[in-house]
Short mmCIF file of C-alpha atoms in Angstrom, two decimals:
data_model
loop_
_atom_site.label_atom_id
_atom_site.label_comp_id
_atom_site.label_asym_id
_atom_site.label_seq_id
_atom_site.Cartn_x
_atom_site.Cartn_y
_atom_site.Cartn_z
CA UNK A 1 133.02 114.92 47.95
CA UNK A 2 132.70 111.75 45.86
CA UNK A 3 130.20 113.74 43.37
CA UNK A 4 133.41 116.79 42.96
CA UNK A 5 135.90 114.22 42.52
CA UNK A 6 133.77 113.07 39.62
CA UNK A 7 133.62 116.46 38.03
CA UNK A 8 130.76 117.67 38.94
CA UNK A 9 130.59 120.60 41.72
CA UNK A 10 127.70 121.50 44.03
CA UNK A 11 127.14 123.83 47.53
CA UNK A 12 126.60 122.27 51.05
CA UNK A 13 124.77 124.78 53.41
CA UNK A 14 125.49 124.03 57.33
CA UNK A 15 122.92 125.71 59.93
CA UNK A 16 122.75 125.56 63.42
CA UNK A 17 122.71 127.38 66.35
CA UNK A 18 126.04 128.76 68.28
CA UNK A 19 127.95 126.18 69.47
CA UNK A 20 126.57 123.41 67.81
CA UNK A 21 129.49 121.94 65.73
CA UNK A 22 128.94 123.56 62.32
CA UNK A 23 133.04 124.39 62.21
CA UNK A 24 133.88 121.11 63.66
CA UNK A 25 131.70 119.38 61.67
CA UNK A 26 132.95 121.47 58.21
CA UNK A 27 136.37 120.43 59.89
CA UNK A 28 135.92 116.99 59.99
CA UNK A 29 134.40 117.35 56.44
CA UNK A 30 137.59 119.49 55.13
CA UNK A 31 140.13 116.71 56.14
CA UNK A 32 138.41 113.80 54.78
CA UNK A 33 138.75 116.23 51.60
CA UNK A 34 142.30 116.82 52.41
CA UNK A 35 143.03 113.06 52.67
CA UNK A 36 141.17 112.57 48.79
CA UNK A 37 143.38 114.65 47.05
CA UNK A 38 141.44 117.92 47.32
CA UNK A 39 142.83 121.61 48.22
CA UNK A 40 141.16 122.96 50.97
CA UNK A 41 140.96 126.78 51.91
CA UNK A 42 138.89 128.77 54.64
CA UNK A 43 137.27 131.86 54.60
CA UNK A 44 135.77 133.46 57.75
CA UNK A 45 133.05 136.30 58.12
CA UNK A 46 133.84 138.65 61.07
CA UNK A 47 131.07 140.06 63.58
CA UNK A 48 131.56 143.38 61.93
CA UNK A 49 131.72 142.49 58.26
CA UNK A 50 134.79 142.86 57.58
CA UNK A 51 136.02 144.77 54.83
CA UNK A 52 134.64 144.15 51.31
CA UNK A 53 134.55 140.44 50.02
CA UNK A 54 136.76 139.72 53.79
CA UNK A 55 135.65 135.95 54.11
CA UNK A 56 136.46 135.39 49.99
CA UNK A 57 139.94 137.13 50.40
CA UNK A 58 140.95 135.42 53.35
CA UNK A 59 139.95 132.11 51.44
CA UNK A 60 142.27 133.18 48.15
CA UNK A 61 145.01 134.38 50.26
CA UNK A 62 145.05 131.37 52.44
CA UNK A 63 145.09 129.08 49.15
CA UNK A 64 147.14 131.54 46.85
CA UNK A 65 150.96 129.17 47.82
CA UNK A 66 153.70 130.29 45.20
CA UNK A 67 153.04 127.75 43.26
CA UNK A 68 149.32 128.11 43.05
CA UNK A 69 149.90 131.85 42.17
CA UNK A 70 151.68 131.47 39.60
CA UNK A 71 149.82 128.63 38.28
CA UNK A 72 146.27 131.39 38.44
CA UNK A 73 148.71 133.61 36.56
CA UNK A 74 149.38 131.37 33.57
CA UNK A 75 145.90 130.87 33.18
CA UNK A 76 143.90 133.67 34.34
CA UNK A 77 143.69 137.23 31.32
CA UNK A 78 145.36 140.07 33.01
CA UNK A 79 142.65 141.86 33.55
CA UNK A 80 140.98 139.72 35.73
CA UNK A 81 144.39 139.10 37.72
CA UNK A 82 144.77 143.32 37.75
CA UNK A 83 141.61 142.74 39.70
CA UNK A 84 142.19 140.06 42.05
CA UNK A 85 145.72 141.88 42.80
CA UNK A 86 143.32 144.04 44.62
CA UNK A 87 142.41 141.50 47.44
CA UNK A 88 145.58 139.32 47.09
CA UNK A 89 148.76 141.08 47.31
CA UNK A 90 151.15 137.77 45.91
CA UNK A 91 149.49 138.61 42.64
CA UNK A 92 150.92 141.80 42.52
CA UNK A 93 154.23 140.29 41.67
CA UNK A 94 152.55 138.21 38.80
CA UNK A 95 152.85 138.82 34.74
CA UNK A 96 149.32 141.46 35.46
CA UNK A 97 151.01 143.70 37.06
CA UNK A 98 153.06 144.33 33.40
CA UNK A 99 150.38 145.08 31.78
CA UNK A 100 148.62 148.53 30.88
CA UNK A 101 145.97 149.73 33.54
CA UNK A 102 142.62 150.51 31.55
CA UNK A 103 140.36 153.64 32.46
CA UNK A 104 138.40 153.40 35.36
CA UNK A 105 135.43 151.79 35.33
CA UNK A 106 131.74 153.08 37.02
CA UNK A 107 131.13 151.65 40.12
CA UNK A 108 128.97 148.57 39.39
CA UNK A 109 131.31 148.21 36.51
CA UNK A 110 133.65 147.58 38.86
CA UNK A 111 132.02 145.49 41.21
CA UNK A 112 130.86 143.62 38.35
CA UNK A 113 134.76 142.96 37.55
CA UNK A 114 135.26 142.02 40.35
CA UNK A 115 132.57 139.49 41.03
CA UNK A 116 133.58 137.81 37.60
CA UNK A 117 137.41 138.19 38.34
CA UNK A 118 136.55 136.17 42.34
CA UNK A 119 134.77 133.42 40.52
CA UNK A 120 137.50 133.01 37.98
CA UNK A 121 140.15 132.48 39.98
CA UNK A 122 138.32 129.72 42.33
CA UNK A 123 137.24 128.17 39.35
CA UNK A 124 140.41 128.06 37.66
CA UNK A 125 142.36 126.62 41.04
CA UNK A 126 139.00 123.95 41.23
CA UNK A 127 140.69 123.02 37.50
CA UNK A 128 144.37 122.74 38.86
CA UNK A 129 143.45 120.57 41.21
CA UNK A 130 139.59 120.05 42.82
CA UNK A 131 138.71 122.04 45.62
CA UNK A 132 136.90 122.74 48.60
CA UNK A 133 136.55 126.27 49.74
CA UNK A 134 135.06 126.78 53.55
CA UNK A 135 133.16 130.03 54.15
CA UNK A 136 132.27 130.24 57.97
CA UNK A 137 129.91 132.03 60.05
CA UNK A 138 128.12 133.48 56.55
CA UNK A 139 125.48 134.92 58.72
CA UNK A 140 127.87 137.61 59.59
CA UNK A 141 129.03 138.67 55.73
CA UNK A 142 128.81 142.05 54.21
CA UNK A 143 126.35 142.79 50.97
CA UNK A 144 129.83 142.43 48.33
CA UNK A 145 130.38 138.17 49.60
CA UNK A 146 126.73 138.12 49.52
CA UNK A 147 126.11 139.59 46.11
CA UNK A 148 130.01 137.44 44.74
CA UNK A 149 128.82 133.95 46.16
CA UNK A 150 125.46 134.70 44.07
CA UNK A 151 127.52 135.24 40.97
CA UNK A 152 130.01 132.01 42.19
CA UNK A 153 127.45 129.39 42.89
CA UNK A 154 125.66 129.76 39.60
CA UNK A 155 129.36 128.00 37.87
CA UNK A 156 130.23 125.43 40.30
CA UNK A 157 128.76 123.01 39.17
CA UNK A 158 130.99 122.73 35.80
CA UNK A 159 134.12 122.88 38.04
CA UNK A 160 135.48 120.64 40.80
CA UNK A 161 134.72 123.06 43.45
CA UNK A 162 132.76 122.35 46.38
CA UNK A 163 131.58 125.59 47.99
CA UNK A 164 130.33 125.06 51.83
CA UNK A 165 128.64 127.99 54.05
CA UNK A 166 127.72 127.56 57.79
CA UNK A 167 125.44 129.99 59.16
CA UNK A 168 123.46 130.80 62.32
CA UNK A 169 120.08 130.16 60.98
CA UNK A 170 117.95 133.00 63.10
CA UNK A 171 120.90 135.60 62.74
CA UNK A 172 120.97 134.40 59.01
CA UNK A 173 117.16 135.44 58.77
CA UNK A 174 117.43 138.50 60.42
CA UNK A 175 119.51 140.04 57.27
CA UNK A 176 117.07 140.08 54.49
CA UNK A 177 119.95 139.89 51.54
CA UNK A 178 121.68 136.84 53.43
CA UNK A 179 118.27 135.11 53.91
CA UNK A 180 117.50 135.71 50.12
CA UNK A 181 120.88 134.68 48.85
CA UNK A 182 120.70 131.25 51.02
CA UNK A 183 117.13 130.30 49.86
CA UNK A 184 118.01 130.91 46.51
CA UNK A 185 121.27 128.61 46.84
CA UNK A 186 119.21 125.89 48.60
CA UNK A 187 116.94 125.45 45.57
CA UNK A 188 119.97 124.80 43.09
CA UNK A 189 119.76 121.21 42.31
CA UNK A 190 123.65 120.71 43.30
CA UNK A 191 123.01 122.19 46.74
CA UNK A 192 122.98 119.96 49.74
CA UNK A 193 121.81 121.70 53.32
CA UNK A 194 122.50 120.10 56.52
CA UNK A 195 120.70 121.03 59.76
CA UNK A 196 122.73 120.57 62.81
CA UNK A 197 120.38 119.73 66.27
CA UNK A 198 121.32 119.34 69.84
CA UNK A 199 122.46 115.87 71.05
CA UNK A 200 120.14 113.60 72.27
CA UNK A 201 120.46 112.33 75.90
CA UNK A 202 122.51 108.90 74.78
CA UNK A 203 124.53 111.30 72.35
CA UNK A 204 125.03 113.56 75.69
CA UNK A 205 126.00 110.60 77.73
CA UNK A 206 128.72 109.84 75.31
CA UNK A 207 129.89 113.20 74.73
CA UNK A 208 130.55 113.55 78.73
CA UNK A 209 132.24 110.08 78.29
CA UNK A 210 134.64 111.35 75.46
CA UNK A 211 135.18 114.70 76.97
CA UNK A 212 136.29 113.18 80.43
CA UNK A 213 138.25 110.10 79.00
CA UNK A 214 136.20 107.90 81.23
CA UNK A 215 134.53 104.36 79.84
CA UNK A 216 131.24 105.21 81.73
CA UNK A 217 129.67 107.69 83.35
CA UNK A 218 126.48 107.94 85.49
CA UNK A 219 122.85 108.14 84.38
CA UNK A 220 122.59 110.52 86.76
CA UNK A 221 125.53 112.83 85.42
CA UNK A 222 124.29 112.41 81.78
CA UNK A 223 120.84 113.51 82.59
CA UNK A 224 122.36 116.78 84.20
CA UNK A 225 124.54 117.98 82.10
CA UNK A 226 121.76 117.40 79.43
CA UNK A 227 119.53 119.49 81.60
CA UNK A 228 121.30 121.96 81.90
CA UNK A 229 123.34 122.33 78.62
CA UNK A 230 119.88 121.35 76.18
CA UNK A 231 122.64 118.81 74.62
CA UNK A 232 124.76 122.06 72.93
CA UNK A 233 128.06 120.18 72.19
CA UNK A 234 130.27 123.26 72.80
CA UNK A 235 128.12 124.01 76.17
CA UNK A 236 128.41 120.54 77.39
CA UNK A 237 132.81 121.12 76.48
CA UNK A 238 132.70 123.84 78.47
CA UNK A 239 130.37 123.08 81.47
CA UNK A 240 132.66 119.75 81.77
CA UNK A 241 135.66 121.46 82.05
CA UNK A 242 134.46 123.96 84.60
CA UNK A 243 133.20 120.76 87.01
CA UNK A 244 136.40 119.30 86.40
CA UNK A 245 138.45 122.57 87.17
CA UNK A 246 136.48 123.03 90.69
CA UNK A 247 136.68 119.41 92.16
CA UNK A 248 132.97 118.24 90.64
CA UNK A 249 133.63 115.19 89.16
CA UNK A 250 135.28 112.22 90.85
CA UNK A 251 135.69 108.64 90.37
CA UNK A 252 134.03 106.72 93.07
CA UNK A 253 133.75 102.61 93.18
CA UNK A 254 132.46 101.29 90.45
CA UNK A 255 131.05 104.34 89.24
CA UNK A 256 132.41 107.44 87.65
CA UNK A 257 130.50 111.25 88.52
CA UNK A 258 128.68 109.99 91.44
CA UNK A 259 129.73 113.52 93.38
CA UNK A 260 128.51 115.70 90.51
CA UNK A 261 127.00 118.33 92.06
CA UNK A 262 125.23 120.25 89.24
CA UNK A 263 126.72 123.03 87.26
CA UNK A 264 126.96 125.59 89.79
CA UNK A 265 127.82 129.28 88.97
CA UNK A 266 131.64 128.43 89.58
CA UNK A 267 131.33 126.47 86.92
CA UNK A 268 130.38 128.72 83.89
CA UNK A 269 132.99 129.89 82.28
CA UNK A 270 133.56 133.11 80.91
CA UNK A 271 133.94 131.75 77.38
CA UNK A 272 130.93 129.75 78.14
CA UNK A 273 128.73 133.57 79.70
CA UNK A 274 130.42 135.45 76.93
CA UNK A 275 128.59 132.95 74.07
CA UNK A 276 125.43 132.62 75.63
CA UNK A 277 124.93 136.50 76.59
CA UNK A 278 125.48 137.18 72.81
CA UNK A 279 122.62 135.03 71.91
CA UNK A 280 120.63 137.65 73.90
CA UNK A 281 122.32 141.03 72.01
CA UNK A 282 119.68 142.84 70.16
CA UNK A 283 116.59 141.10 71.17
CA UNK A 284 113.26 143.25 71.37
CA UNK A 285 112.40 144.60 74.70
CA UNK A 286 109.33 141.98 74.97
CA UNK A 287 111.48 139.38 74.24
CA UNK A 288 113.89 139.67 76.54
CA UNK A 289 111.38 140.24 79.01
CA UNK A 290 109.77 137.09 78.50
CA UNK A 291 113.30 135.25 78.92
CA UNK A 292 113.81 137.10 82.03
CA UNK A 293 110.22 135.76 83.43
CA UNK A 294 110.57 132.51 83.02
CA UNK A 295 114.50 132.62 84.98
CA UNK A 296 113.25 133.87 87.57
CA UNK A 297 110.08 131.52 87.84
CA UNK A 298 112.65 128.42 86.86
CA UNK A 299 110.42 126.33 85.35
CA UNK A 300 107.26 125.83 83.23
CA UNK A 301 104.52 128.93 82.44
CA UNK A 302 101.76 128.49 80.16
CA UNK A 303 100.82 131.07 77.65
CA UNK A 304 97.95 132.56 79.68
CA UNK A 305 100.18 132.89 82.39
CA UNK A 306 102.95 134.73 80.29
CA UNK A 307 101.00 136.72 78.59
CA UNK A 308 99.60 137.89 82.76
CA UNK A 309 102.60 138.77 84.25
CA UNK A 310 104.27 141.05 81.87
CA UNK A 311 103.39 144.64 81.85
CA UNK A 312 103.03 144.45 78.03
CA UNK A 313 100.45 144.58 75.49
CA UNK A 314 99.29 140.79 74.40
CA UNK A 315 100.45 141.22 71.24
CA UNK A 316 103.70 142.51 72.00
CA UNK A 317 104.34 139.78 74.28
CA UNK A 318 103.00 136.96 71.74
CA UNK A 319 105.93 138.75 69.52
CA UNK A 320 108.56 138.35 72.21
CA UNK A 321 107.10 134.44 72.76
CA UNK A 322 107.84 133.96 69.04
CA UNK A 323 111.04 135.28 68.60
CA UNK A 324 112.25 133.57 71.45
CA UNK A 325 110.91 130.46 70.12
CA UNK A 326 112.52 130.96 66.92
CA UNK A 327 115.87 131.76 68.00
CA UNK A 328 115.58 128.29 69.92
CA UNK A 329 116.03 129.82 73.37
CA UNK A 330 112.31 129.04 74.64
CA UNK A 331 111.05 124.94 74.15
CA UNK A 332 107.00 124.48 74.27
CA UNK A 333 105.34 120.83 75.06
CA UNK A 334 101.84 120.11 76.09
CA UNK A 335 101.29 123.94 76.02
CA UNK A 336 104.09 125.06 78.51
CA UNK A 337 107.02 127.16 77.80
CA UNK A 338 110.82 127.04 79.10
CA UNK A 339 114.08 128.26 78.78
CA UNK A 340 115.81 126.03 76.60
CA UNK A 341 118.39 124.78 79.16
CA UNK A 342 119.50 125.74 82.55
CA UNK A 343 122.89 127.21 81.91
CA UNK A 344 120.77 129.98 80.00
CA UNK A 345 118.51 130.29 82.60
CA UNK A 346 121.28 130.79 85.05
CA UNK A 347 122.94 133.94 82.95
CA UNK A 348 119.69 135.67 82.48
CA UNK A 349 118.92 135.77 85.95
CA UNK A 350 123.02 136.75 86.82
CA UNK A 351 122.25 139.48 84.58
CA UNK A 352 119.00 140.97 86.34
CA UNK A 353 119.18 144.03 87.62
#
């Protein structure tokens, strides 16, 4: 933020699994922004795409105020604003929509317009006043964001315009043109890329302290919930509130969670089933089946063993061990494999037929 103020504009890329933070985080990140003087917008990629440029749009509509509009009027050629009217219908009532439509343009012509027309008008509001624009859940954006971000990020960094993308790494990697267009933004020199992990167990313990407005909480109850949630911020939120709604957690003495009882089924939400049974949508057949192994054994298997118990061929099931593995829903140490955390363990083996 410091480096924008200054004139100088850059990319942050924010990866993590579901649930780890990335839009709190970017959140947190977007008012400290806010408070500096900066104009924030949000864009947001949908689990179907969207309609063309949909998380871009949403980001110039949500940032296009009267004033603003007008202001991208006065500076912006009309026939980049007859393009942008397009997307944003307050710039239909602008000083473009006076002037004379030209011929249509060939297809890539126009997409080419377009592009240019997109990065104009962020650039140009970066030079009213410096900006942050949010584009969330990138993973999920269709081929005309993907191919417009490309054309943006190559002039942010003469504008005050920070551009920030969160993604789902693995479900970022599994769409070739997303995967190419976020290596090639990582390797710009203004480009900063944040990996969010799981907490720790002390970052667990304090999370549990925060989310049940209690000064301390038991080892015991820390080392559970960490257990059982792999330290997933938005799992831990929601496994909490589930002990809390059925009776789970009570204050006892000295000590606070000394009746926790473990996360029973009760417990999981369906908010909570709901996120992690779409971690599991569209995994391979060996995959899955490898996942489903190791709930019902509920607990460690080596390789060898893995590899003896599924009615696969080896190398279909040393596929399913590695895409697991990737995806971060299957840990290895010392040569033994797990689910990642119990709560995951617990849906996949709700879910067997």
């Amino acid at each position: 933020l410091d480096v924008v103020l200054a004139a100088r504009g850059g990319l942050a890329l924010i990866e993590g699994e579901p649930g780890i933070g990335k839009t709190r985080f970017l959140s947190e990140v977007a008012a400290d922004a806010y408070w500096r003087g900066m104009d924030v917008i949000w864009g947001r990629s949908l689990h179907d795409g969207g309609g063309p440029y949909a998380p871009l749009t949403e980001a110039l509509i949500s940032g296009l105020t009267p004033l603003r509009a007008q202001q991208l009027a006065q500076r912006l050629e009309p026939v980049w604003l007859r393009q942008l009217a397009h997307l944003v219908p307050t710039l239909r009532n602008t000083r473009a929509t006076g002037s004379p439509e030209q011929r249509p343009l060939r297809p890539a012509d126009e997409q080419a317009r377009m592009m240019e027309s997109i990065t104009l008008a962020f650039c140009t509001l970066a030079d009213i006043s410096p900006l942050m624009v949010v584009l969330d859940d990138m993973h999920w954006a269709d081929n005309d964001t993907v191919q417009a971000l490309a054309h943006l990020s190559a002039r942010t960094e003469s504008h005050r315009l920070l551009v920030a993308v969160s993604y789902r790494h693995t479900d970022a990697r599994d769409r070739s043109e997303v995967w190419a267009l976020l290596r090639a933004l990582s390797q710009r020199p203004s480009c900063t890329r944040i990996s969010l992990t799981p907490c720790s167990l002390p970052q667990t313990e304090h999370l549990v302290r925060s989310c049940l407005g209690l000064p301390n909480v038991t080892s015991e109850l820390a080392r559970r919930v960490f257990r059982e949630t792999g330290g997933v911020p938005l799992l831990v939120v929601e496994a909490l509130r589930g002990q809390r709604e059925h009776g789970h957690i009570a204050e006892i003495g000295s000590g606070y969670g000394q009746k926790c009882r473990g996360l029973g089924r009760s417990s999981l939400s369906v908010e909570l089933r709901t996120l992690l049974r779409h971690r599991l949508d569209g995994l391979p057949v060996e995959a899955r089946a490898v996942l489903d192994l190791l709930s019902v054994h509920d607990g460690e298997l080596t390789l060898a063993e893995i590899v003896a118990a599924l009615d696969f061929q080896d190398a279909a099931v040393l596929r399913g061990i590695d895409n697991v593995t990737q995806r971060h829903l299957l840990v290895g140490q010392s040569g033994r494999d797990q689910l990642s955390h119990e709560l995951l363990r617990r849906v996949l083996y709700d879910d067997l037929p």
